[in-house]
Short mmCIF file of C-alpha atoms and ligand atoms in Angstrom, two decimals:
data_model
loop_
_atom_site.label_atom_id
_atom_site.label_comp_id
_atom_site.label_asym_id
_atom_site.label_seq_id
_atom_site.Cartn_x
_atom_site.Cartn_y
_atom_site.Cartn_z
CA UNK A 1 -125.74 -59.23 -145.17
CA UNK A 2 -123.33 -56.30 -145.09
CA UNK A 3 -119.60 -55.64 -145.10
CA UNK A 4 -117.67 -52.79 -143.52
CA UNK A 5 -114.08 -51.59 -143.54
CA UNK A 6 -112.76 -49.46 -140.67
CA UNK A 7 -109.27 -48.19 -139.96
CA UNK A 8 -107.55 -48.15 -136.62
CA UNK A 9 -106.65 -44.91 -134.87
CA UNK A 10 -103.90 -43.69 -132.58
CA UNK A 11 -104.80 -41.18 -129.89
CA UNK A 12 -102.85 -37.92 -129.67
CA UNK A 13 -104.77 -37.10 -126.48
CA UNK A 14 -105.49 -40.44 -124.81
CA UNK A 15 -108.61 -42.01 -123.38
CA UNK A 16 -107.65 -43.80 -120.16
CA UNK A 17 -110.57 -44.45 -117.83
CA UNK A 18 -114.33 -44.93 -117.81
CA UNK A 19 -117.12 -43.32 -115.85
CA UNK A 20 -119.61 -45.99 -116.89
CA UNK A 21 -118.15 -49.39 -117.67
CA UNK A 22 -121.29 -50.86 -119.20
CA UNK A 23 -122.08 -48.01 -121.61
CA UNK A 24 -118.37 -47.13 -121.99
CA UNK A 25 -118.72 -43.47 -121.08
CA UNK A 26 -115.16 -42.15 -120.66
CA UNK A 27 -113.84 -39.90 -117.91
CA UNK A 28 -112.37 -37.45 -120.43
CA UNK A 29 -112.54 -36.32 -124.05
CA UNK A 30 -109.89 -37.70 -126.41
CA UNK A 31 -108.48 -36.99 -129.88
CA UNK A 32 -106.93 -39.30 -132.47
CA UNK A 33 -105.61 -39.73 -135.98
CA UNK A 34 -107.08 -42.52 -138.11
CA UNK A 35 -104.34 -44.53 -139.84
CA UNK A 36 -104.40 -45.59 -143.47
CA UNK A 37 -102.19 -48.69 -143.14
CA UNK A 38 -104.09 -50.65 -140.49
CA UNK A 39 -107.70 -51.69 -140.95
CA UNK A 40 -110.30 -54.40 -140.41
CA UNK A 41 -112.89 -55.66 -142.88
CA UNK A 42 -115.88 -57.49 -141.44
CA UNK A 43 -118.85 -59.22 -143.04
CA UNK A 44 -121.98 -59.95 -141.03
CA UNK A 45 -124.92 -62.15 -142.04
CA UNK A 46 -127.93 -62.65 -139.79
CA UNK A 47 -129.20 -66.11 -140.69
CA UNK A 48 -132.37 -67.79 -139.31
CA UNK A 49 -130.81 -71.19 -140.08
CA UNK A 50 -128.00 -70.69 -137.52
CA UNK A 51 -128.33 -72.25 -134.05
CA UNK A 52 -125.35 -70.34 -132.63
CA UNK A 53 -123.15 -67.37 -133.52
CA UNK A 54 -120.37 -68.28 -135.99
CA UNK A 55 -117.33 -66.04 -135.74
CA UNK A 56 -113.98 -66.10 -137.53
CA UNK A 57 -111.05 -63.69 -137.41
CA UNK A 58 -108.45 -64.11 -140.14
CA UNK A 59 -110.23 -67.39 -141.08
CA UNK A 60 -109.74 -68.86 -137.57
CA UNK A 61 -112.83 -69.67 -135.46
CA UNK A 62 -113.23 -67.45 -132.39
CA UNK A 63 -114.55 -68.96 -129.15
CA UNK A 64 -114.43 -68.19 -125.43
CA UNK A 65 -114.07 -64.63 -124.11
CA UNK A 66 -113.47 -63.13 -127.57
CA UNK A 67 -116.70 -64.66 -128.89
CA UNK A 68 -118.62 -63.57 -125.77
CA UNK A 69 -117.61 -59.95 -126.29
CA UNK A 70 -118.78 -60.04 -129.91
CA UNK A 71 -122.07 -61.76 -129.02
CA UNK A 72 -122.71 -59.18 -126.31
CA UNK A 73 -122.20 -56.48 -128.92
CA UNK A 74 -124.48 -58.25 -131.43
CA UNK A 75 -127.13 -58.46 -128.68
CA UNK A 76 -127.18 -54.65 -128.62
CA UNK A 77 -127.69 -54.60 -132.40
CA UNK A 78 -130.46 -57.23 -132.12
CA UNK A 79 -132.15 -55.18 -129.44
CA UNK A 80 -131.96 -52.01 -131.55
CA UNK A 81 -133.18 -53.65 -134.75
CA UNK A 82 -135.62 -56.27 -133.48
CA UNK A 83 -133.74 -58.88 -135.49
CA UNK A 84 -133.59 -62.17 -133.53
CA UNK A 85 -131.28 -64.41 -135.59
CA UNK A 86 -127.76 -65.49 -134.80
CA UNK A 87 -125.06 -64.04 -137.03
CA UNK A 88 -122.12 -65.26 -139.05
CA UNK A 89 -119.23 -62.82 -138.57
CA UNK A 90 -116.08 -63.01 -140.69
CA UNK A 91 -113.38 -60.50 -139.93
CA UNK A 92 -109.93 -59.83 -141.37
CA UNK A 93 -107.29 -57.63 -139.79
CA UNK A 94 -104.98 -56.00 -142.28
CA UNK A 95 -101.61 -55.28 -140.76
CA UNK A 96 -98.49 -55.01 -142.89
CA UNK A 97 -96.28 -57.35 -140.89
CA UNK A 98 -96.63 -60.28 -138.52
CA UNK A 99 -96.19 -58.05 -135.45
CA UNK A 100 -99.65 -57.36 -134.12
CA UNK A 101 -101.12 -53.93 -134.36
CA UNK A 102 -104.61 -55.40 -134.67
CA UNK A 103 -106.86 -53.21 -132.61
CA UNK A 104 -110.24 -53.30 -130.97
CA UNK A 105 -110.81 -49.83 -132.46
CA UNK A 106 -110.95 -50.95 -136.10
CA UNK A 107 -112.56 -54.29 -135.12
CA UNK A 108 -115.56 -52.85 -133.29
CA UNK A 109 -115.99 -49.94 -135.71
CA UNK A 110 -116.18 -52.41 -138.63
CA UNK A 111 -118.46 -54.73 -136.66
CA UNK A 112 -120.77 -51.82 -135.77
CA UNK A 113 -120.99 -50.80 -139.44
CA UNK A 114 -121.56 -54.29 -140.84
CA UNK A 115 -123.86 -55.64 -138.10
CA UNK A 116 -126.10 -52.57 -137.94
CA UNK A 117 -126.57 -52.50 -141.70
CA UNK A 118 -127.04 -56.30 -141.94
CA UNK A 119 -129.74 -56.09 -139.26
CA UNK A 120 -131.65 -53.55 -141.34
CA UNK A 121 -130.66 -50.45 -139.37
CA UNK A 122 -129.49 -47.37 -141.22
CA UNK A 123 -127.55 -45.34 -138.69
CA UNK A 124 -126.01 -41.92 -139.14
CA UNK A 125 -122.24 -41.70 -138.69
CA UNK A 126 -122.79 -40.16 -135.26
CA UNK A 127 -125.08 -43.00 -134.17
CA UNK A 128 -122.61 -45.52 -135.60
CA UNK A 129 -119.87 -43.99 -133.45
CA UNK A 130 -122.16 -44.33 -130.40
CA UNK A 131 -122.78 -47.97 -131.28
CA UNK A 132 -119.07 -48.72 -131.89
CA UNK A 133 -118.37 -47.20 -128.47
CA UNK A 134 -120.36 -50.01 -126.83
CA UNK A 135 -117.79 -52.51 -128.18
CA UNK A 136 -114.61 -50.60 -127.37
CA UNK A 137 -114.07 -46.97 -126.41
CA UNK A 138 -111.41 -46.24 -129.02
CA UNK A 139 -113.72 -47.68 -131.75
CA UNK A 140 -115.94 -44.60 -131.27
CA UNK A 141 -113.28 -42.54 -133.13
CA UNK A 142 -112.61 -45.07 -135.92
CA UNK A 143 -115.90 -44.23 -137.67
CA UNK A 144 -114.25 -41.07 -139.04
CA UNK A 145 -111.12 -40.43 -141.03
CA UNK A 146 -108.35 -37.91 -140.35
CA UNK A 147 -108.31 -36.18 -136.98
CA UNK A 148 -111.20 -37.07 -134.71
CA UNK A 149 -112.49 -35.93 -131.34
CA UNK A 150 -114.51 -38.13 -128.98
CA UNK A 151 -116.76 -36.00 -126.77
CA UNK A 152 -116.97 -37.80 -123.47
CA UNK A 153 -120.60 -36.74 -122.95
CA UNK A 154 -122.53 -37.91 -119.91
CA UNK A 155 -124.75 -40.69 -121.26
CA UNK A 156 -125.26 -42.93 -124.29
CA UNK A 157 -126.75 -40.13 -126.42
CA UNK A 158 -124.06 -37.54 -125.73
CA UNK A 159 -120.87 -39.65 -125.93
CA UNK A 160 -119.84 -39.76 -129.60
CA UNK A 161 -117.06 -38.84 -131.99
CA UNK A 162 -116.85 -35.97 -134.46
CA UNK A 163 -114.29 -35.25 -137.15
CA UNK A 164 -112.01 -32.25 -136.63
CA UNK A 165 -110.31 -32.52 -140.02
CA UNK A 166 -111.45 -35.51 -142.14
CA UNK A 167 -108.92 -34.98 -144.91
CA UNK A 168 -105.59 -33.71 -143.72
CA UNK A 169 -104.28 -30.75 -145.72
CA UNK A 170 -100.88 -30.76 -144.04
CA UNK A 171 -98.04 -33.26 -143.64
CA UNK A 172 -98.81 -34.96 -140.31
CA UNK A 173 -97.78 -38.62 -140.53
CA UNK A 174 -97.07 -41.54 -138.19
CA UNK A 175 -94.62 -44.39 -138.24
CA UNK A 176 -95.17 -47.50 -136.13
CA UNK A 177 -92.11 -49.22 -134.69
CA UNK A 178 -93.23 -52.83 -134.30
CA UNK A 179 -91.95 -54.26 -131.07
CA UNK A 180 -92.72 -57.88 -130.29
CA UNK A 181 -93.42 -59.04 -126.80
CA UNK A 182 -93.72 -62.48 -125.30
CA UNK A 183 -95.22 -61.04 -122.16
CA UNK A 184 -98.87 -61.44 -121.34
CA UNK A 185 -100.51 -58.10 -121.77
CA UNK A 186 -102.77 -56.34 -119.28
CA UNK A 187 -105.82 -55.38 -121.32
CA UNK A 188 -106.49 -51.67 -121.64
CA UNK A 189 -109.93 -52.35 -120.18
CA UNK A 190 -108.51 -53.77 -116.98
CA UNK A 191 -105.50 -51.44 -116.84
CA UNK A 192 -107.44 -48.20 -117.16
CA UNK A 193 -109.98 -49.22 -114.53
CA UNK A 194 -107.16 -49.99 -112.13
CA UNK A 195 -105.69 -46.51 -112.80
CA UNK A 196 -109.06 -44.82 -112.15
CA UNK A 197 -109.52 -46.61 -108.83
CA UNK A 198 -105.98 -46.72 -107.45
CA UNK A 199 -103.74 -44.03 -109.00
CA UNK A 200 -103.44 -40.98 -106.74
CA UNK A 201 -102.73 -38.98 -109.91
CA UNK A 202 -106.03 -39.71 -111.61
CA UNK A 203 -107.63 -36.35 -110.71
CA UNK A 204 -104.62 -34.51 -112.19
CA UNK A 205 -104.88 -36.61 -115.35
CA UNK A 206 -108.37 -35.25 -115.99
CA UNK A 207 -107.01 -31.70 -115.75
CA UNK A 208 -104.09 -32.60 -118.04
CA UNK A 209 -106.48 -33.92 -120.69
CA UNK A 210 -108.82 -30.91 -120.48
CA UNK A 211 -105.83 -28.66 -121.12
CA UNK A 212 -104.28 -30.89 -123.81
CA UNK A 213 -107.56 -31.03 -125.74
CA UNK A 214 -107.54 -27.24 -126.01
CA UNK A 215 -103.88 -26.85 -126.95
CA UNK A 216 -104.02 -29.84 -129.33
CA UNK A 217 -107.00 -28.43 -131.23
CA UNK A 218 -105.26 -25.06 -131.50
CA UNK A 219 -102.08 -26.78 -132.77
CA UNK A 220 -104.13 -28.67 -135.38
CA UNK A 221 -105.81 -25.49 -136.57
CA UNK A 222 -102.34 -23.91 -136.86
CA UNK A 223 -101.05 -27.10 -138.63
CA UNK A 224 -98.15 -26.89 -136.21
CA UNK A 225 -96.64 -30.40 -136.28
CA UNK A 226 -93.95 -29.81 -133.62
CA UNK A 227 -96.65 -28.53 -131.24
CA UNK A 228 -98.95 -31.49 -132.06
CA UNK A 229 -96.08 -33.94 -131.51
CA UNK A 230 -94.93 -32.31 -128.29
CA UNK A 231 -98.41 -32.27 -126.73
CA UNK A 232 -99.06 -35.88 -127.83
CA UNK A 233 -95.74 -37.09 -126.38
CA UNK A 234 -96.29 -35.40 -123.01
CA UNK A 235 -99.85 -36.69 -122.93
CA UNK A 236 -98.72 -40.28 -123.62
CA UNK A 237 -96.04 -40.16 -120.91
CA UNK A 238 -98.59 -38.84 -118.42
CA UNK A 239 -101.03 -41.59 -119.37
CA UNK A 240 -98.31 -44.17 -118.78
CA UNK A 241 -97.57 -42.54 -115.42
CA UNK A 242 -101.07 -43.71 -114.43
CA UNK A 243 -99.99 -47.32 -114.97
CA UNK A 244 -96.80 -46.92 -112.91
CA UNK A 245 -98.71 -45.16 -110.12
CA UNK A 246 -101.56 -47.72 -109.91
CA UNK A 247 -101.67 -50.29 -107.12
CA UNK A 248 -100.35 -52.76 -108.10
CA UNK A 249 -98.19 -50.76 -110.47
CA UNK A 250 -97.51 -52.07 -113.97
CA UNK A 251 -96.18 -50.90 -117.31
CA UNK A 252 -96.71 -51.58 -121.00
CA UNK A 253 -93.11 -50.64 -121.78
CA UNK A 254 -90.40 -53.18 -122.38
CA UNK A 255 -86.67 -52.72 -123.06
CA UNK A 256 -87.23 -52.11 -126.74
CA UNK A 257 -89.89 -49.48 -126.00
CA UNK A 258 -87.25 -47.52 -124.12
CA UNK A 259 -84.74 -48.09 -126.92
CA UNK A 260 -87.25 -46.70 -129.41
CA UNK A 261 -88.00 -43.66 -127.22
CA UNK A 262 -84.28 -42.99 -126.99
CA UNK A 263 -83.85 -43.31 -130.76
CA UNK A 264 -86.61 -40.74 -131.33
CA UNK A 265 -85.08 -38.36 -128.80
CA UNK A 266 -81.69 -38.73 -130.45
CA UNK A 267 -83.15 -37.79 -133.84
CA UNK A 268 -84.75 -34.79 -132.18
CA UNK A 269 -81.41 -33.79 -130.69
CA UNK A 270 -80.10 -33.83 -134.26
CA UNK A 271 -82.70 -31.23 -135.18
CA UNK A 272 -85.41 -33.45 -136.71
CA UNK A 273 -88.88 -32.71 -135.36
CA UNK A 274 -90.19 -36.14 -134.34
CA UNK A 275 -92.13 -37.24 -131.28
CA UNK A 276 -93.39 -40.53 -129.86
CA UNK A 277 -96.57 -42.01 -128.41
CA UNK A 278 -97.46 -45.44 -127.02
CA UNK A 279 -100.72 -47.23 -126.16
CA UNK A 280 -101.50 -50.32 -124.08
CA UNK A 281 -98.60 -52.30 -125.52
CA UNK A 282 -94.87 -51.96 -126.22
CA UNK A 283 -95.12 -50.59 -129.80
CA UNK A 284 -93.97 -47.01 -130.33
CA UNK A 285 -95.51 -44.66 -132.88
CA UNK A 286 -93.55 -41.71 -134.18
CA UNK A 287 -95.25 -38.43 -135.10
CA UNK A 288 -93.62 -36.13 -137.69
CA UNK A 289 -93.97 -34.09 -140.87
CA UNK A 290 -93.95 -36.33 -143.97
CA UNK A 291 -91.18 -34.25 -145.56
CA UNK A 292 -88.85 -35.56 -142.81
CA UNK A 293 -89.92 -39.18 -143.40
CA UNK A 294 -86.78 -40.37 -145.13
CA UNK A 295 -84.39 -39.00 -142.53
CA UNK A 296 -86.48 -40.49 -139.73
CA UNK A 297 -86.73 -43.93 -141.36
CA UNK A 298 -82.98 -43.90 -142.08
CA UNK A 299 -82.22 -42.87 -138.50
CA UNK A 300 -84.47 -45.52 -136.93
CA UNK A 301 -83.20 -48.21 -139.32
CA UNK A 302 -79.85 -48.02 -137.49
CA UNK A 303 -81.59 -49.61 -134.50
CA UNK A 304 -84.64 -51.42 -135.93
CA UNK A 305 -84.91 -53.70 -138.97
CA UNK A 306 -86.66 -51.88 -141.84
CA UNK A 307 -89.59 -54.36 -141.89
CA UNK A 308 -90.40 -53.28 -138.34
CA UNK A 309 -90.90 -49.66 -139.42
CA UNK A 310 -94.34 -49.03 -140.91
CA UNK A 311 -95.17 -45.58 -142.24
CA UNK A 312 -98.81 -44.52 -142.24
CA UNK A 313 -100.45 -41.32 -143.39
CA UNK A 314 -103.92 -40.44 -142.11
CA UNK A 315 -106.65 -42.79 -143.27
CA UNK A 316 -110.33 -42.54 -144.22
CA UNK A 317 -113.51 -43.14 -142.23
CA UNK A 318 -115.66 -46.26 -142.29
CA UNK A 319 -116.99 -47.69 -145.57
CA UNK A 320 -120.06 -49.94 -145.62
CA UNK A 321 -121.35 -52.15 -148.45
CA UNK A 322 -124.88 -53.56 -148.58
CA UNK A 323 -125.93 -57.06 -149.71
CA UNK A 324 -125.60 -56.01 -153.36
CA UNK A 325 -122.04 -54.85 -152.80
CA UNK A 326 -123.19 -51.27 -153.12
CA UNK A 327 -121.20 -48.72 -151.13
CA UNK A 328 -123.61 -46.87 -148.87
C1 DP6 B 401 -104.30 -46.46 -124.69
O1 DP6 B 401 -110.56 -48.60 -126.43
O2 DP6 B 401 -109.01 -50.56 -126.03
O3 DP6 B 401 -105.34 -46.91 -126.77
O4 DP6 B 401 -112.93 -49.10 -124.13
O5 DP6 B 401 -112.03 -50.88 -122.63
O6 DP6 B 401 -112.26 -51.31 -125.09
P1 DP6 B 401 -111.99 -50.28 -124.01
O7 DP6 B 401 -110.51 -49.75 -124.18
P2 DP6 B 401 -109.70 -49.35 -125.50
O8 DP6 B 401 -108.61 -48.37 -124.85
C2 DP6 B 401 -107.76 -47.59 -125.64
C3 DP6 B 401 -106.70 -46.99 -124.79
C4 DP6 B 401 -105.57 -46.31 -125.52
C5 DP6 B 401 -105.82 -44.82 -125.67
C6 DP6 B 401 -106.79 -44.38 -126.74
O9 DP6 B 401 -106.95 -45.07 -127.76
O10 DP6 B 401 -107.35 -43.28 -126.57
#
């Protein structure tokens, strides 16, 4: 038995497209910040007495496609470890409000940590990030805290994450604007594949990312928050251009996403350095220097209820506990 806790991450230079869909080898490098406020804790027990996998998320049994994806992941762990038993998996997503910011990044990073340890494997952080990648691409980066780079690599051995700055020594912070949607979401898995195959802009996107990785790393070294925010915002808009330019075209934005973007731009027009980014959903995350936090929260609270604004500094990397509750 083992338990792991992993935090979610938000990409500043996005991953949007795979080269190998089975191994989850991405088309490009990417770079993210791990968030303190959003995390998943998962306990895994391999038990010879079980006749099927037993999976719960937030105390609710998981069946169907969700269970299949977890079992497929556990099969990889069984293959690596030689362990044959079914597993009991209990997972909890910790998000501050009802609006979902549960992510496959923290989920598969925590599952990788708990399942590998419970199966008897003792993987290095790098090998854990390779394993997490097999569950969900963005999970590769959630093994580490702070600012993290995922090297795209060219095969299973070379596609892994590495920390750029595990503990931030400057004021970079994010705020999530929780935007609810009733609409059925196009999964990032499906959406990004459609962009790779059908967007005429996909080749340019790869050049954009190569350039953004360089300028973003330089901005991080310089601790230049306006530069980090500006590059991240442009990168996010260009990623979302791949959804609009796919065939059929689609978007993750809704009306409130655009309202939030406008609110951030208005604050910027007032001289406050804040920038936005969005992933495969309508929520907007704001990037800024923590010393401007109050002014930004006050400004956004004119449009969004305070409980929908969740501030998060950078968070830590994965923590794993063994069967004796010892942190390893
Ligand atoms: C927009 O990691 O969810 O958040 O690898 O198919 O599981 P799969 O996709 P996923 O995609 C994340 C896309 C993104 C950008 C990012 O996190 O880099």
